[in-house]
PDB file of N, CA and C in Angstrom:
ATOM      1  N   PRO F   1     107.947 103.743 117.705  1.00 46.00           N
ATOM      2  CA  PRO F   1     107.043 104.371 118.309  1.00 46.00           C
ATOM      3  C   PRO F   1     106.810 105.217 117.076  1.00 46.00           C
ATOM      4  N   VAL F   2     104.945 105.012 117.469  1.00 50.00           N
ATOM      5  CA  VAL F   2     104.452 106.732 116.597  1.00 50.00           C
ATOM      6  C   VAL F   2     103.501 107.093 116.882  1.00 50.00           C
ATOM      7  N   SER F   3     103.064 108.741 116.767  1.00 52.00           N
ATOM      8  CA  SER F   3     102.894 109.629 117.643  1.00 52.00           C
ATOM      9  C   SER F   3     101.480 110.574 116.298  1.00 52.00           C
ATOM     10  N   GLY F   4     100.139 110.558 116.236  1.00 57.00           N
ATOM     11  CA  GLY F   4      99.849 111.498 115.395  1.00 57.00           C
ATOM     12  C   GLY F   4      99.863 112.854 115.673  1.00 57.00           C
ATOM     13  N   SER F   5     100.639 113.286 117.019  1.00 71.00           N
ATOM     14  CA  SER F   5     100.997 114.486 116.477  1.00 71.00           C
ATOM     15  C   SER F   5     102.270 115.018 117.260  1.00 71.00           C
ATOM     16  N   GLU F   6     103.249 114.921 115.801  1.00 82.00           N
ATOM     17  CA  GLU F   6     104.829 115.275 115.911  1.00 82.00           C
ATOM     18  C   GLU F   6     104.705 116.160 115.520  1.00 82.00           C
ATOM     19  N   PHE F   7     103.245 115.857 114.102  1.00 91.00           N
ATOM     20  CA  PHE F   7     104.012 117.283 112.755  1.00 91.00           C
ATOM     21  C   PHE F   7     102.038 117.766 113.364  1.00 91.00           C
ATOM     22  N   SER F   8     102.170 119.312 112.508  1.00 90.00           N
ATOM     23  CA  SER F   8     100.758 120.348 111.532  1.00 90.00           C
ATOM     24  C   SER F   8     101.208 120.139 110.379  1.00 90.00           C
ATOM     25  N   VAL F   9     100.047 120.356 109.648  1.00 92.00           N
ATOM     26  CA  VAL F   9     100.041 120.727 107.697  1.00 92.00           C
ATOM     27  C   VAL F   9      98.667 121.830 108.050  1.00 92.00           C
ATOM     28  N   TYR F  10      99.285 122.543 107.190  1.00 93.00           N
ATOM     29  CA  TYR F  10      98.539 123.423 107.023  1.00 93.00           C
ATOM     30  C   TYR F  10      98.468 124.647 105.921  1.00 93.00           C
ATOM     31  N   PRO F  11      97.881 124.885 105.450  1.00 95.00           N
ATOM     32  CA  PRO F  11      96.501 124.416 104.706  1.00 95.00           C
ATOM     33  C   PRO F  11      96.202 123.399 104.006  1.00 95.00           C
ATOM     34  N   ASN F  12      94.727 123.161 104.952  1.00 94.00           N
ATOM     35  CA  ASN F  12      94.678 120.959 104.231  1.00 94.00           C
ATOM     36  C   ASN F  12      92.820 121.503 104.166  1.00 94.00           C
ATOM     37  N   PRO F  13      93.312 121.169 103.012  1.00 96.00           N
ATOM     38  CA  PRO F  13      93.649 120.615 101.361  1.00 96.00           C
ATOM     39  C   PRO F  13      93.894 122.236 101.807  1.00 96.00           C
ATOM     40  N   ASN F  14      94.633 122.311 100.152  1.00 97.00           N
ATOM     41  CA  ASN F  14      95.380 123.135  99.937  1.00 97.00           C
ATOM     42  C   ASN F  14      95.491 123.793  98.184  1.00 97.00           C
ATOM     43  N   ASN F  15      96.152 124.352  97.439  1.00 97.00           N
ATOM     44  CA  ASN F  15      96.616 124.557  95.916  1.00 97.00           C
ATOM     45  C   ASN F  15      97.886 123.660  95.845  1.00 97.00           C
ATOM     46  N   GLY F  16      98.755 123.794  96.652  1.00 95.00           N
ATOM     47  CA  GLY F  16     100.031 123.322  96.459  1.00 95.00           C
ATOM     48  C   GLY F  16     100.578 124.070  97.247  1.00 95.00           C
ATOM     49  N   THR F  17     100.918 124.284  97.920  1.00 96.00           N
ATOM     50  CA  THR F  17     101.689 125.104  98.885  1.00 96.00           C
ATOM     51  C   THR F  17     101.230 125.300 100.611  1.00 96.00           C
ATOM     52  N   PHE F  18     101.672 124.607 101.305  1.00 95.00           N
ATOM     53  CA  PHE F  18     101.610 124.703 102.291  1.00 95.00           C
ATOM     54  C   PHE F  18     102.718 124.139 103.771  1.00 95.00           C
ATOM     55  N   THR F  19     102.093 124.564 104.763  1.00 94.00           N
ATOM     56  CA  THR F  19     103.262 124.825 105.431  1.00 94.00           C
ATOM     57  C   THR F  19     103.748 123.817 106.810  1.00 94.00           C
ATOM     58  N   LEU F  20     104.611 123.053 106.517  1.00 94.00           N
ATOM     59  CA  LEU F  20     105.015 121.798 108.189  1.00 94.00           C
ATOM     60  C   LEU F  20     105.465 121.967 108.876  1.00 94.00           C
ATOM     61  N   GLN F  21     104.670 121.668 109.970  1.00 92.00           N
ATOM     62  CA  GLN F  21     105.462 122.495 111.233  1.00 92.00           C
ATOM     63  C   GLN F  21     105.699 121.589 112.091  1.00 92.00           C
ATOM     64  N   LEU F  22     106.688 121.053 112.860  1.00 91.00           N
ATOM     65  CA  LEU F  22     107.194 120.255 113.465  1.00 91.00           C
ATOM     66  C   LEU F  22     106.732 120.421 115.151  1.00 91.00           C
ATOM     67  N   ASN F  23     106.775 120.342 115.527  1.00 86.00           N
ATOM     68  CA  ASN F  23     105.963 120.005 117.096  1.00 86.00           C
ATOM     69  C   ASN F  23     106.148 119.633 118.089  1.00 86.00           C
ATOM     70  N   THR F  24     107.736 118.967 118.106  1.00 76.00           N
ATOM     71  CA  THR F  24     109.637 118.354 118.276  1.00 76.00           C
ATOM     72  C   THR F  24     110.702 119.518 118.401  1.00 76.00           C
ATOM     73  N   THR F  25     111.074 119.362 119.493  1.00 73.00           N
ATOM     74  CA  THR F  25     111.931 120.186 119.392  1.00 73.00           C
ATOM     75  C   THR F  25     113.560 119.413 118.676  1.00 73.00           C
ATOM     76  N   SER F  26     113.162 118.665 118.180  1.00 78.00           N
ATOM     77  CA  SER F  26     114.456 117.657 117.352  1.00 78.00           C
ATOM     78  C   SER F  26     114.183 117.620 115.775  1.00 78.00           C
ATOM     79  N   THR F  27     115.579 117.605 115.354  1.00 89.00           N
ATOM     80  CA  THR F  27     115.393 117.530 113.740  1.00 89.00           C
ATOM     81  C   THR F  27     113.930 116.833 113.425  1.00 89.00           C
ATOM     82  N   ALA F  28     113.842 116.510 112.188  1.00 93.00           N
ATOM     83  CA  ALA F  28     113.680 115.584 111.240  1.00 93.00           C
ATOM     84  C   ALA F  28     112.895 115.064 110.040  1.00 93.00           C
ATOM     85  N   ASP F  29     113.032 113.535 109.528  1.00 95.00           N
ATOM     86  CA  ASP F  29     113.043 113.580 107.709  1.00 95.00           C
ATOM     87  C   ASP F  29     112.246 113.071 106.742  1.00 95.00           C
ATOM     88  N   VAL F  30     110.973 114.165 106.664  1.00 95.00           N
ATOM     89  CA  VAL F  30     110.137 114.016 105.768  1.00 95.00           C
ATOM     90  C   VAL F  30     110.337 113.902 104.807  1.00 95.00           C
ATOM     91  N   MET F  31     109.143 112.765 104.118  1.00 97.00           N
ATOM     92  CA  MET F  31     109.092 112.411 103.125  1.00 97.00           C
ATOM     93  C   MET F  31     107.423 112.315 103.121  1.00 97.00           C
ATOM     94  N   ILE F  32     107.296 112.365 101.229  1.00 97.00           N
ATOM     95  CA  ILE F  32     105.648 112.547 100.814  1.00 97.00           C
ATOM     96  C   ILE F  32     105.458 111.377 100.108  1.00 97.00           C
ATOM     97  N   TYR F  33     104.636 110.661 100.201  1.00 98.00           N
ATOM     98  CA  TYR F  33     103.786 109.835  99.065  1.00 98.00           C
ATOM     99  C   TYR F  33     103.450 110.140  98.190  1.00 98.00           C
ATOM    100  N   ASP F  34     102.952 110.422  97.181  1.00 97.00           N
ATOM    101  CA  ASP F  34     101.346 110.186  96.121  1.00 97.00           C
ATOM    102  C   ASP F  34     100.842 108.833  96.285  1.00 97.00           C
ATOM    103  N   ALA F  35      99.451 109.210  96.170  1.00 96.00           N
ATOM    104  CA  ALA F  35      98.717 108.637  96.451  1.00 96.00           C
ATOM    105  C   ALA F  35      98.630 106.549  96.073  1.00 96.00           C
ATOM    106  N   GLN F  36      99.516 107.083  95.607  1.00 97.00           N
ATOM    107  CA  GLN F  36     100.038 105.436  94.625  1.00 97.00           C
ATOM    108  C   GLN F  36     101.307 104.854  95.506  1.00 97.00           C
ATOM    109  N   GLY F  37     101.251 105.921  96.823  1.00 97.00           N
ATOM    110  CA  GLY F  37     102.807 104.921  97.555  1.00 97.00           C
ATOM    111  C   GLY F  37     104.213 105.254  96.317  1.00 97.00           C
ATOM    112  N   LYS F  38     104.319 105.852  95.816  1.00 98.00           N
ATOM    113  CA  LYS F  38     105.371 105.909  95.565  1.00 98.00           C
ATOM    114  C   LYS F  38     106.354 107.599  96.448  1.00 98.00           C
ATOM    115  N   LEU F  39     107.559 107.463  96.323  1.00 98.00           N
ATOM    116  CA  LEU F  39     107.785 108.406  97.331  1.00 98.00           C
ATOM    117  C   LEU F  39     108.166 109.722  96.203  1.00 98.00           C
ATOM    118  N   VAL F  40     107.840 110.662  96.413  1.00 96.00           N
ATOM    119  CA  VAL F  40     107.635 111.519  95.498  1.00 96.00           C
ATOM    120  C   VAL F  40     108.768 113.104  95.749  1.00 96.00           C
ATOM    121  N   SER F  41     108.624 112.852  97.329  1.00 95.00           N
ATOM    122  CA  SER F  41     110.406 113.699  98.206  1.00 95.00           C
ATOM    123  C   SER F  41     110.319 113.609  99.262  1.00 95.00           C
ATOM    124  N   THR F  42     111.878 114.305 100.003  1.00 96.00           N
ATOM    125  CA  THR F  42     111.823 113.869 100.676  1.00 96.00           C
ATOM    126  C   THR F  42     113.065 114.980 101.756  1.00 96.00           C
ATOM    127  N   GLN F  43     113.390 114.771 102.283  1.00 94.00           N
ATOM    128  CA  GLN F  43     113.803 116.308 103.143  1.00 94.00           C
ATOM    129  C   GLN F  43     114.708 115.689 104.476  1.00 94.00           C
ATOM    130  N   LYS F  44     115.589 117.037 105.064  1.00 94.00           N
ATOM    131  CA  LYS F  44     115.588 116.490 106.198  1.00 94.00           C
ATOM    132  C   LYS F  44     115.299 118.197 106.676  1.00 94.00           C
ATOM    133  N   MET F  45     114.440 118.598 108.254  1.00 93.00           N
ATOM    134  CA  MET F  45     114.183 119.273 108.428  1.00 93.00           C
ATOM    135  C   MET F  45     114.968 120.241 109.477  1.00 93.00           C
ATOM    136  N   GLN F  46     115.108 121.103 109.158  1.00 88.00           N
ATOM    137  CA  GLN F  46     116.228 121.312 110.710  1.00 88.00           C
ATOM    138  C   GLN F  46     115.272 122.193 111.404  1.00 88.00           C
ATOM    139  N   ASN F  47     114.296 123.160 111.172  1.00 87.00           N
ATOM    140  CA  ASN F  47     113.972 124.210 112.020  1.00 87.00           C
ATOM    141  C   ASN F  47     112.037 123.738 112.150  1.00 87.00           C
ATOM    142  N   LYS F  48     111.868 124.430 112.465  1.00 89.00           N
ATOM    143  CA  LYS F  48     110.423 124.244 113.525  1.00 89.00           C
ATOM    144  C   LYS F  48     109.163 124.023 112.077  1.00 89.00           C
ATOM    145  N   ASN F  49     109.289 125.125 111.286  1.00 91.00           N
ATOM    146  CA  ASN F  49     108.666 124.649 109.969  1.00 91.00           C
ATOM    147  C   ASN F  49     109.242 124.639 108.923  1.00 91.00           C
ATOM    148  N   ALA F  50     108.847 124.242 107.779  1.00 91.00           N
ATOM    149  CA  ALA F  50     109.360 124.369 105.873  1.00 91.00           C
ATOM    150  C   ALA F  50     108.003 124.249 105.227  1.00 91.00           C
ATOM    151  N   GLN F  51     107.943 125.139 104.135  1.00 94.00           N
ATOM    152  CA  GLN F  51     107.139 125.614 103.551  1.00 94.00           C
ATOM    153  C   GLN F  51     107.160 124.723 101.889  1.00 94.00           C
ATOM    154  N   ILE F  52     106.587 124.180 101.553  1.00 94.00           N
ATOM    155  CA  ILE F  52     106.171 122.568 100.909  1.00 94.00           C
ATOM    156  C   ILE F  52     105.728 122.819  99.294  1.00 94.00           C
ATOM    157  N   THR F  53     106.150 122.602  98.637  1.00 95.00           N
ATOM    158  CA  THR F  53     105.799 123.021  96.914  1.00 95.00           C
ATOM    159  C   THR F  53     104.597 121.878  95.937  1.00 95.00           C
ATOM    160  N   ILE F  54     103.601 121.173  96.233  1.00 95.00           N
ATOM    161  CA  ILE F  54     103.492 120.161  95.419  1.00 95.00           C
ATOM    162  C   ILE F  54     102.723 120.365  94.042  1.00 95.00           C
ATOM    163  N   SER F  55     103.464 119.978  92.634  1.00 93.00           N
ATOM    164  CA  SER F  55     102.840 120.608  91.796  1.00 93.00           C
ATOM    165  C   SER F  55     102.113 120.237  90.929  1.00 93.00           C
ATOM    166  N   GLU F  56     101.181 118.626  90.996  1.00 95.00           N
ATOM    167  CA  GLU F  56      99.956 118.567  91.078  1.00 95.00           C
ATOM    168  C   GLU F  56      98.995 117.696  92.315  1.00 95.00           C
ATOM    169  N   SER F  57      98.034 117.976  91.768  1.00 96.00           N
ATOM    170  CA  SER F  57      97.040 117.254  92.867  1.00 96.00           C
ATOM    171  C   SER F  57      96.829 115.980  93.156  1.00 96.00           C
ATOM    172  N   GLY F  58      95.578 115.880  93.957  1.00 97.00           N
ATOM    173  CA  GLY F  58      96.201 114.823  94.695  1.00 97.00           C
ATOM    174  C   GLY F  58      96.150 114.413  96.304  1.00 97.00           C
ATOM    175  N   LEU F  59      96.109 112.822  95.769  1.00 98.00           N
ATOM    176  CA  LEU F  59      95.484 113.199  97.310  1.00 98.00           C
ATOM    177  C   LEU F  59      97.366 112.097  98.492  1.00 98.00           C
ATOM    178  N   TYR F  60      98.318 112.932  99.241  1.00 98.00           N
ATOM    179  CA  TYR F  60      99.234 112.684 100.001  1.00 98.00           C
ATOM    180  C   TYR F  60      99.703 112.291 101.560  1.00 98.00           C
ATOM    181  N   MET F  61     100.393 111.454 101.168  1.00 97.00           N
ATOM    182  CA  MET F  61     100.625 111.343 102.603  1.00 97.00           C
ATOM    183  C   MET F  61     102.070 111.442 103.186  1.00 97.00           C
ATOM    184  N   ILE F  62     102.070 112.197 104.131  1.00 96.00           N
ATOM    185  CA  ILE F  62     103.649 112.397 104.861  1.00 96.00           C
ATOM    186  C   ILE F  62     103.558 111.959 105.669  1.00 96.00           C
ATOM    187  N   THR F  63     105.200 111.323 105.801  1.00 95.00           N
ATOM    188  CA  THR F  63     104.619 111.232 106.701  1.00 95.00           C
ATOM    189  C   THR F  63     106.856 111.132 107.573  1.00 95.00           C
ATOM    190  N   VAL F  64     106.440 112.185 108.860  1.00 93.00           N
ATOM    191  CA  VAL F  64     107.739 112.536 110.060  1.00 93.00           C
ATOM    192  C   VAL F  64     108.341 111.585 110.862  1.00 93.00           C
ATOM    193  N   VAL F  65     109.800 111.661 110.306  1.00 92.00           N
ATOM    194  CA  VAL F  65     110.887 110.723 111.903  1.00 92.00           C
ATOM    195  C   VAL F  65     111.312 111.637 111.728  1.00 92.00           C
ATOM    196  N   THR F  66     110.731 111.576 113.707  1.00 89.00           N
ATOM    197  CA  THR F  66     112.019 112.241 114.418  1.00 89.00           C
ATOM    198  C   THR F  66     113.655 111.865 114.899  1.00 89.00           C
ATOM    199  N   ALA F  67     114.471 112.780 115.066  1.00 88.00           N
ATOM    200  CA  ALA F  67     115.365 111.696 115.440  1.00 88.00           C
ATOM    201  C   ALA F  67     115.953 111.276 116.514  1.00 88.00           C
ATOM    202  N   ASP F  68     114.505 111.508 117.551  1.00 86.00           N
ATOM    203  CA  ASP F  68     114.375 110.358 118.682  1.00 86.00           C
ATOM    204  C   ASP F  68     113.797 109.179 118.241  1.00 86.00           C
ATOM    205  N   GLY F  69     113.493 109.155 116.692  1.00 89.00           N
ATOM    206  CA  GLY F  69     112.901 107.820 115.886  1.00 89.00           C
ATOM    207  C   GLY F  69     111.803 107.752 115.624  1.00 89.00           C
ATOM    208  N   ILE F  70     110.638 108.944 116.438  1.00 88.00           N
ATOM    209  CA  ILE F  70     108.727 108.841 116.983  1.00 88.00           C
ATOM    210  C   ILE F  70     108.604 109.381 115.065  1.00 88.00           C
ATOM    211  N   GLN F  71     107.758 108.040 114.679  1.00 90.00           N
ATOM    212  CA  GLN F  71     106.720 108.358 113.496  1.00 90.00           C
ATOM    213  C   GLN F  71     105.533 108.807 113.143  1.00 90.00           C
ATOM    214  N   SER F  72     105.234 109.433 112.568  1.00 91.00           N
ATOM    215  CA  SER F  72     103.980 110.297 112.296  1.00 91.00           C
ATOM    216  C   SER F  72     103.923 110.770 111.059  1.00 91.00           C
ATOM    217  N   SER F  73     102.339 109.956 110.413  1.00 92.00           N
ATOM    218  CA  SER F  73     101.399 110.411 109.374  1.00 92.00           C
ATOM    219  C   SER F  73     100.334 111.575 109.605  1.00 92.00           C
ATOM    220  N   GLN F  74     100.175 111.890 108.313  1.00 93.00           N
ATOM    221  CA  GLN F  74      98.609 112.037 108.166  1.00 93.00           C
ATOM    222  C   GLN F  74      98.810 112.559 106.631  1.00 93.00           C
ATOM    223  N   ARG F  75      97.453 112.725 106.365  1.00 94.00           N
ATOM    224  CA  ARG F  75      96.704 112.920 104.807  1.00 94.00           C
ATOM    225  C   ARG F  75      97.581 113.789 104.252  1.00 94.00           C
ATOM    226  N   VAL F  76      97.486 115.420 102.899  1.00 95.00           N
ATOM    227  CA  VAL F  76      97.243 116.111 102.625  1.00 95.00           C
ATOM    228  C   VAL F  76      96.541 116.087 101.490  1.00 95.00           C
ATOM    229  N   ILE F  77      95.566 116.536 101.149  1.00 96.00           N
ATOM    230  CA  ILE F  77      94.814 117.314  99.919  1.00 96.00           C
ATOM    231  C   ILE F  77      95.134 118.462  98.974  1.00 96.00           C
ATOM    232  N   VAL F  78      95.921 118.357  97.944  1.00 97.00           N
ATOM    233  CA  VAL F  78      96.266 119.342  96.853  1.00 97.00           C
ATOM    234  C   VAL F  78      95.308 119.273  95.928  1.00 97.00           C
ATOM    235  N   THR F  79      95.275 120.551  95.309  1.00 95.00           N
ATOM    236  CA  THR F  79      93.678 120.532  95.011  1.00 95.00           C
ATOM    237  C   THR F  79      93.651 121.675  93.832  1.00 95.00           C
ATOM    238  N   GLU F  80      93.550 121.979  93.133  1.00 78.00           N
ATOM    239  CA  GLU F  80      93.753 123.255  91.780  1.00 78.00           C
ATOM    240  C   GLU F  80      93.957 124.201  91.546  1.00 78.00           C
TER     241      GLU F  80
END
C-alpha cells in the first residue's frame, strides 16, 4: 500500500536540517535518495520525530516504510 500522509517534513525547503514526523504509531524505515536516485541515508525510526541533517544542497526524496508495510514518499529541498 502507498499513502501520502504517513509522515511530515518541516521546514521544507530547509537549510539542511529538518524534522521528520511520523503520523503513525508504528516504527518505520526511512530512506533518503538524492536527485539521481542514489541512496544517501537510511535509518530506523523508533520515535515519532527525528531530526535529519543533509550536508549538500539539492532535491531529495524521502521514503518511509512503516512496520505495517505502508510506503509513503515526499520531496524535500535543501538550500544553502
